[in-house]
CSV table of C-alpha atoms in Angstrom, one decimal:
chain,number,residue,atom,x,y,z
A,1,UNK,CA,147.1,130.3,107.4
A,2,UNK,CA,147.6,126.8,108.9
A,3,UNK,CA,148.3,128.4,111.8
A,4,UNK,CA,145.1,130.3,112.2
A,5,UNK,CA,143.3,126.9,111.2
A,6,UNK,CA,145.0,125.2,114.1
A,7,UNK,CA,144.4,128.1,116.7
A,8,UNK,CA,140.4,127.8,115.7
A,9,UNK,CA,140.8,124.0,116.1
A,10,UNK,CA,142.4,124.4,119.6
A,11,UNK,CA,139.8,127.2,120.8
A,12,UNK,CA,137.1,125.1,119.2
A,13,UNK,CA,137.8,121.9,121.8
A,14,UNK,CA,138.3,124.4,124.4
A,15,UNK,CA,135.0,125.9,124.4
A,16,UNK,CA,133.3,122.4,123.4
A,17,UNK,CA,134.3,121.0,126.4
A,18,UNK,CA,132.9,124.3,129.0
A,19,UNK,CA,129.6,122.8,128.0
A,20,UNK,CA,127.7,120.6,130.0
A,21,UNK,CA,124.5,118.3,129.9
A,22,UNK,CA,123.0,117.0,126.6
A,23,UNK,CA,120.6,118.8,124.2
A,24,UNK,CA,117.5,116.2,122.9
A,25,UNK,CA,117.1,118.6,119.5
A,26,UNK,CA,119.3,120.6,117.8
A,27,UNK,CA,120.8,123.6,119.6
A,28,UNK,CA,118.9,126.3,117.0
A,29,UNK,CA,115.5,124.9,117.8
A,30,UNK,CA,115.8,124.7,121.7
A,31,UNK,CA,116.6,128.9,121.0
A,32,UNK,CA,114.2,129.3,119.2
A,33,UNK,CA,111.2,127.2,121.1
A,34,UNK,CA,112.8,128.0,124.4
A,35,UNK,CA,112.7,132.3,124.9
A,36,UNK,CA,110.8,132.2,128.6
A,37,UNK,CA,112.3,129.8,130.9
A,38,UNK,CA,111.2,129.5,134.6
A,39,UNK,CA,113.5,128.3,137.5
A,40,UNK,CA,112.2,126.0,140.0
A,41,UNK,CA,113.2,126.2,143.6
A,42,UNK,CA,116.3,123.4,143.4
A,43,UNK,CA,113.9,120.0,144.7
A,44,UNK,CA,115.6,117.1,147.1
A,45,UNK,CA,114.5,113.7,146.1
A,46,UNK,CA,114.2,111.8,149.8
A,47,UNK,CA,113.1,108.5,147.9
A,48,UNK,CA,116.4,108.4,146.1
A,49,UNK,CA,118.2,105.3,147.1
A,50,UNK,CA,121.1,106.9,149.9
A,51,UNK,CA,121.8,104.3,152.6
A,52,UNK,CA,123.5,106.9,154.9
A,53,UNK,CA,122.9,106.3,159.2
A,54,UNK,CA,120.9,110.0,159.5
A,55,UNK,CA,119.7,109.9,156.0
A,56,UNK,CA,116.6,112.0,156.9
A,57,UNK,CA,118.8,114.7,158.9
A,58,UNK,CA,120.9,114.9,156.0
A,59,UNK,CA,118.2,115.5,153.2
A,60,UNK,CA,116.5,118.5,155.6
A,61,UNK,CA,120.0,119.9,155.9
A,62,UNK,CA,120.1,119.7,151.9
A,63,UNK,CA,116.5,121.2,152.1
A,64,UNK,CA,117.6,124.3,154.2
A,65,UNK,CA,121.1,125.2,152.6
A,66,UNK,CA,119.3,124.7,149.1
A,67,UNK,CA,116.6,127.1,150.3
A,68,UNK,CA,116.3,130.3,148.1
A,69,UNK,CA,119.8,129.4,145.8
A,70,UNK,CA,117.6,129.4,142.3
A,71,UNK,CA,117.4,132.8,142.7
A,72,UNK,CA,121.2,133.2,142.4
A,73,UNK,CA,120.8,130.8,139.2
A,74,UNK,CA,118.4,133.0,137.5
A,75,UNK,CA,120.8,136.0,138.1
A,76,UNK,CA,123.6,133.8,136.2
A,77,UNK,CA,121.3,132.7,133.4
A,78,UNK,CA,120.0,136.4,132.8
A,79,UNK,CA,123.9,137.5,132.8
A,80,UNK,CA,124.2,135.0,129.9
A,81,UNK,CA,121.8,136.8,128.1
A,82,UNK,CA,120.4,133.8,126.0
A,83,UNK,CA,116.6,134.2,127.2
A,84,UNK,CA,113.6,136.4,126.3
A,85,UNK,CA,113.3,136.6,130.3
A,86,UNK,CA,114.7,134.1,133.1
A,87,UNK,CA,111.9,133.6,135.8
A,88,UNK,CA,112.3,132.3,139.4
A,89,UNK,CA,109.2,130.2,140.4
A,90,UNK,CA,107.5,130.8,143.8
A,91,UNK,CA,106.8,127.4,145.0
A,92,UNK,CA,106.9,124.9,147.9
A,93,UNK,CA,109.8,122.8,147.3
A,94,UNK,CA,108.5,120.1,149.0
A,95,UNK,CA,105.1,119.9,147.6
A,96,UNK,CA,106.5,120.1,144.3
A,97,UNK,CA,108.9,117.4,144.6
A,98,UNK,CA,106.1,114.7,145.6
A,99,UNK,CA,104.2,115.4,142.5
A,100,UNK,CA,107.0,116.0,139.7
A,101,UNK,CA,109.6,113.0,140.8
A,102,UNK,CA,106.9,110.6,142.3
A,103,UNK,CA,108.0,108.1,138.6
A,104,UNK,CA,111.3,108.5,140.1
A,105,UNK,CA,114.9,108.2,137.8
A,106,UNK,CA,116.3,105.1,136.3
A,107,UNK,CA,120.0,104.2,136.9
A,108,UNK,CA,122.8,102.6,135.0
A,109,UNK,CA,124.6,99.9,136.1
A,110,UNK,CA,127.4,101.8,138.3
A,111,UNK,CA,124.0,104.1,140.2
A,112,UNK,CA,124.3,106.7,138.0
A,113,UNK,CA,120.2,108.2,137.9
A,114,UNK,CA,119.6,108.8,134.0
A,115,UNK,CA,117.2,111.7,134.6
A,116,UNK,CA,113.9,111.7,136.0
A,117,UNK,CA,110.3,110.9,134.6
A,118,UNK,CA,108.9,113.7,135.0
A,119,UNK,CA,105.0,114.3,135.8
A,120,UNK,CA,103.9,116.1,132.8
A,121,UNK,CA,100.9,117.7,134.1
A,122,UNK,CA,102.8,119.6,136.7
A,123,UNK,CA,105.2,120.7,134.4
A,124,UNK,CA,102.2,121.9,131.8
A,125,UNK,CA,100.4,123.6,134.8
A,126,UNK,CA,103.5,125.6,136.1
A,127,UNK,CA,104.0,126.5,132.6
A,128,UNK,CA,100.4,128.0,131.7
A,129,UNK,CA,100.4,129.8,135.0
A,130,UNK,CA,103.6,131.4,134.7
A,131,UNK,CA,103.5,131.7,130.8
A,132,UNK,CA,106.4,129.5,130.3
A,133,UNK,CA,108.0,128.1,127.1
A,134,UNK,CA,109.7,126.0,129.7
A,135,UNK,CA,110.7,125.0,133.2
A,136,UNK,CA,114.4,124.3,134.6
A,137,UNK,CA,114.4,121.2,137.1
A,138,UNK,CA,117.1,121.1,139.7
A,139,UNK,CA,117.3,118.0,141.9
A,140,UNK,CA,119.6,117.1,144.8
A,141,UNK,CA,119.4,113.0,145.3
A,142,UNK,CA,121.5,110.2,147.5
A,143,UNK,CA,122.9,107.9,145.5
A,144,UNK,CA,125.3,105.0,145.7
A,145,UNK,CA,127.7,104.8,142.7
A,146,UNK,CA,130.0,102.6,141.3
A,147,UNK,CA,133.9,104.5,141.7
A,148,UNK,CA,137.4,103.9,141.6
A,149,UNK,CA,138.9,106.4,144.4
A,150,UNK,CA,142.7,106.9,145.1
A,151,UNK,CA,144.4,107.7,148.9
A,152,UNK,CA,146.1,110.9,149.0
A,153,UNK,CA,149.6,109.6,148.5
A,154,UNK,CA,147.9,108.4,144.9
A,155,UNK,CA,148.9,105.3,145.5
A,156,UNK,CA,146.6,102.9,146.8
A,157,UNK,CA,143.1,102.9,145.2
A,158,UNK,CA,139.2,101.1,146.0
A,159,UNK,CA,137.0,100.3,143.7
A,160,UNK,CA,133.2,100.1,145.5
A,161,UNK,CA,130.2,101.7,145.7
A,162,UNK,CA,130.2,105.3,147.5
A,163,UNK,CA,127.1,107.3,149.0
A,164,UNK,CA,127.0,111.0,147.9
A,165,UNK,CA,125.0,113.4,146.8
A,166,UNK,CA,124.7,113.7,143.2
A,167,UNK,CA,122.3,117.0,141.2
A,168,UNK,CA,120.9,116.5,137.6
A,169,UNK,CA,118.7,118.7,136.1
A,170,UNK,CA,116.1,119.0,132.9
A,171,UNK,CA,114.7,121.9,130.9
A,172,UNK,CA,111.2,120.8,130.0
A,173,UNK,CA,108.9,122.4,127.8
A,174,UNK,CA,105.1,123.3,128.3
A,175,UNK,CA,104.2,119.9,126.5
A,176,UNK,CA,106.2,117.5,129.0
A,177,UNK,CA,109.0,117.2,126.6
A,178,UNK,CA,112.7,116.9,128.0
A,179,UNK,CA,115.0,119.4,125.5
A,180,UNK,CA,117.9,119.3,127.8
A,181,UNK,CA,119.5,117.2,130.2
A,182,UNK,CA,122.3,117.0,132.8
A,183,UNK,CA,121.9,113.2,134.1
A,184,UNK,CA,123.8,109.8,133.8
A,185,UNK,CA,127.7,110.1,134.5
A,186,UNK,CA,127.2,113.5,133.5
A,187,UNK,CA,125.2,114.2,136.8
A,188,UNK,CA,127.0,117.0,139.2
A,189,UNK,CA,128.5,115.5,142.1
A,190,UNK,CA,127.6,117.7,144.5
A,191,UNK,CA,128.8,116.1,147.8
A,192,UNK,CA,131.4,113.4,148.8
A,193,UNK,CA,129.6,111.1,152.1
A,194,UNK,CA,132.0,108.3,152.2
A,195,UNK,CA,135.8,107.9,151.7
A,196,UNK,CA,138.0,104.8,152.1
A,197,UNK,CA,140.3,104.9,154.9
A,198,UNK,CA,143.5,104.0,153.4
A,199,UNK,CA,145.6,105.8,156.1
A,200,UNK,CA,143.8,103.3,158.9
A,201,UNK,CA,144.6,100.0,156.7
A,202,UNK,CA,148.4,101.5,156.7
A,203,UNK,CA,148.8,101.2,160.2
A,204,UNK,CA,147.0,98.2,160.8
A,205,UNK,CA,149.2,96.6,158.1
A,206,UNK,CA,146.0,95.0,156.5
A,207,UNK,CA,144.6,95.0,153.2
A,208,UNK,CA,141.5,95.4,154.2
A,209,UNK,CA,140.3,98.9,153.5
A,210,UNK,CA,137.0,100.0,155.1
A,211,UNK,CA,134.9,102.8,154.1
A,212,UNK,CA,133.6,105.2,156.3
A,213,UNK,CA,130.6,108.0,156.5
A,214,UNK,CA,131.7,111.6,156.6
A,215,UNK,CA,129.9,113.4,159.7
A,216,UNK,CA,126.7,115.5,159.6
A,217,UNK,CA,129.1,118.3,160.8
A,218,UNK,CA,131.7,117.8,158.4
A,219,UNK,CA,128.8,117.7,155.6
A,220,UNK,CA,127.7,121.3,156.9
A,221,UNK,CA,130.8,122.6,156.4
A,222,UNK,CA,131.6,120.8,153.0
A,223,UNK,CA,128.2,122.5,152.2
A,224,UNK,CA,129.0,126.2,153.5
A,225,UNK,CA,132.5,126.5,152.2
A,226,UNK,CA,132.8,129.4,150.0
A,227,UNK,CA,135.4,129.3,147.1
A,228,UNK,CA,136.3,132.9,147.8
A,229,UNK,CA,135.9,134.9,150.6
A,230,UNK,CA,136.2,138.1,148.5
A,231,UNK,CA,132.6,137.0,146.5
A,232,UNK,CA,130.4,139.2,147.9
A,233,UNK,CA,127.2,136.9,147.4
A,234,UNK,CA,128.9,134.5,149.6
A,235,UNK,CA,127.4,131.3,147.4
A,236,UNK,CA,128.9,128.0,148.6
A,237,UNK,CA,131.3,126.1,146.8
A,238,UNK,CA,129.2,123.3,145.8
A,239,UNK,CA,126.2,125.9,144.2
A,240,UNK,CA,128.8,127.9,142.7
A,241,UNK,CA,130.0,125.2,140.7
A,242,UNK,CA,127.1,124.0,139.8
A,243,UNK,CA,125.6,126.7,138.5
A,244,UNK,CA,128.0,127.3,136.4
A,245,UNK,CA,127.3,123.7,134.7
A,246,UNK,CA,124.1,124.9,134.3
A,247,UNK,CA,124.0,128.6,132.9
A,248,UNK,CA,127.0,127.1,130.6
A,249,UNK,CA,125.2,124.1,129.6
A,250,UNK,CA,122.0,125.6,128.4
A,251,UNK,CA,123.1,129.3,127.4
A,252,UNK,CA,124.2,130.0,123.7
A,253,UNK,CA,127.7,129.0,122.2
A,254,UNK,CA,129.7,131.2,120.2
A,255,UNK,CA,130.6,127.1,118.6
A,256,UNK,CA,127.5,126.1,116.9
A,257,UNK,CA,124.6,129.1,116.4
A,258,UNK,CA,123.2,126.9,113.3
A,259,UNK,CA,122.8,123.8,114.8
């Protein structure tokens, strides 16, 4: 019997920790209140505060690899089979952008955004004309965060700040109110811009170690690499994962249907 107890324990932190974001009711309600849920095209933020030399190049290369991915995020969501229906929204990315992130997001002290204030009258207009109980927001900003980051030999380590590209996302209902988020030191991070040059500072015998901007090229590959060539919808790395975080975050758990 103690056995069995400990086995439920052990499963019990397993599957508590698959689950991402943070729920702003209790997990019953957001079921029950949530049965519709439309998918925005995933937005990038250029206001976001990314000091990066061909920051606009950058954000249109986000833009264009980003272009059309949702769709692959409803098909995950549907597979979880935790919604009524699971609705991509036909949008302009763009357009939508300026008017739902134009309040911007808030950061902690280390650059972490804590979510975005979003524009509720976009969100309540999207959600009448779809006939939403709620929308799914999916942004892609630049940010510059407070990390501690270790050489490859794990030896040497920097603490600064680091450019990369970080998603959060937000369900948010018809009346403008956030039930879900994945923000704060939660937040995916989505792509690496900057690394510390350890190997350099080696063999200039110097303590100094400078950190350097990953190319526009090398960020095109980092942002077409495919985890497995055998996947036959070919969805890059960095979506793949982060879908995942999504469709687990706000899809049902076996761990608490009464909460």
């Amino acid at each position: 019997m103690m056995k069995k107890i400990l086995c439920c324990l052990c499963l019990t932190v397993f599957l508590a920790g698959c689950s991402s974001g943070t729920f702003q009711l209790p997990k019953k309600e957001y079921n029950a209140r949530v049965q519709v849920l439309g998918v925005l095209p995933l937005l990038v933020d250029y206001n976001s505060p990314l000091d990066y030399p061909e920051k606009d190049n950058l954000f249109n290369m986000l833009v264009g690899s980003a272009s059309g991915q949702h769709e692959l995020l409803v098909e995950q969501l549907r597979k979880k089979k935790g919604y009524f229906d699971v609705r991509p929204l036909s949008v302009s990315p763009d357009l939508t952008a300026l008017s739902l992130l134009s309040a911007g997001s808030p950061h902690n002290e280390s650059g972490w955004p804590q979510g975005y204030v979003f524009d509720t009258a976009t969100v309540a207009r999207m959600a009448k004309q779809n006939v939403l109980d709620a929308v799914l927001v999916v942004v892609l900003s630049g940010e510059q965060v407070n990390e501690i980051r270790r050489s490859r030999t794990k030896m040497e380590t920097l603490e600064t700040r680091y450019n990369q590209i970080v998603a959060t996302a937000a369900v948010i209902d018809r009346d403008g109110q956030v039930l879900w988020t994945l923000a704060g030191e939660d937040s995916f991070q989505a792509l690496t811009l900057q690394y510390p040059d350890f190997d350099e500072a080696y063999y200039n015998k110097t303590d100094l170690v400078r950190v350097k901007n990953i190319s526009l090229a090398g960020v095109k590959r980092a942002l077409e690499e495919v985890p497995d060539k055998k996947d036959q919808l070919g969805l890059p790395k960095m979506y793949k994962e982060l879908f995942s975080d999504i469709a687990g975050g706000i899809s049902p758990s076996i761990l608490d249907p009464l909460k």
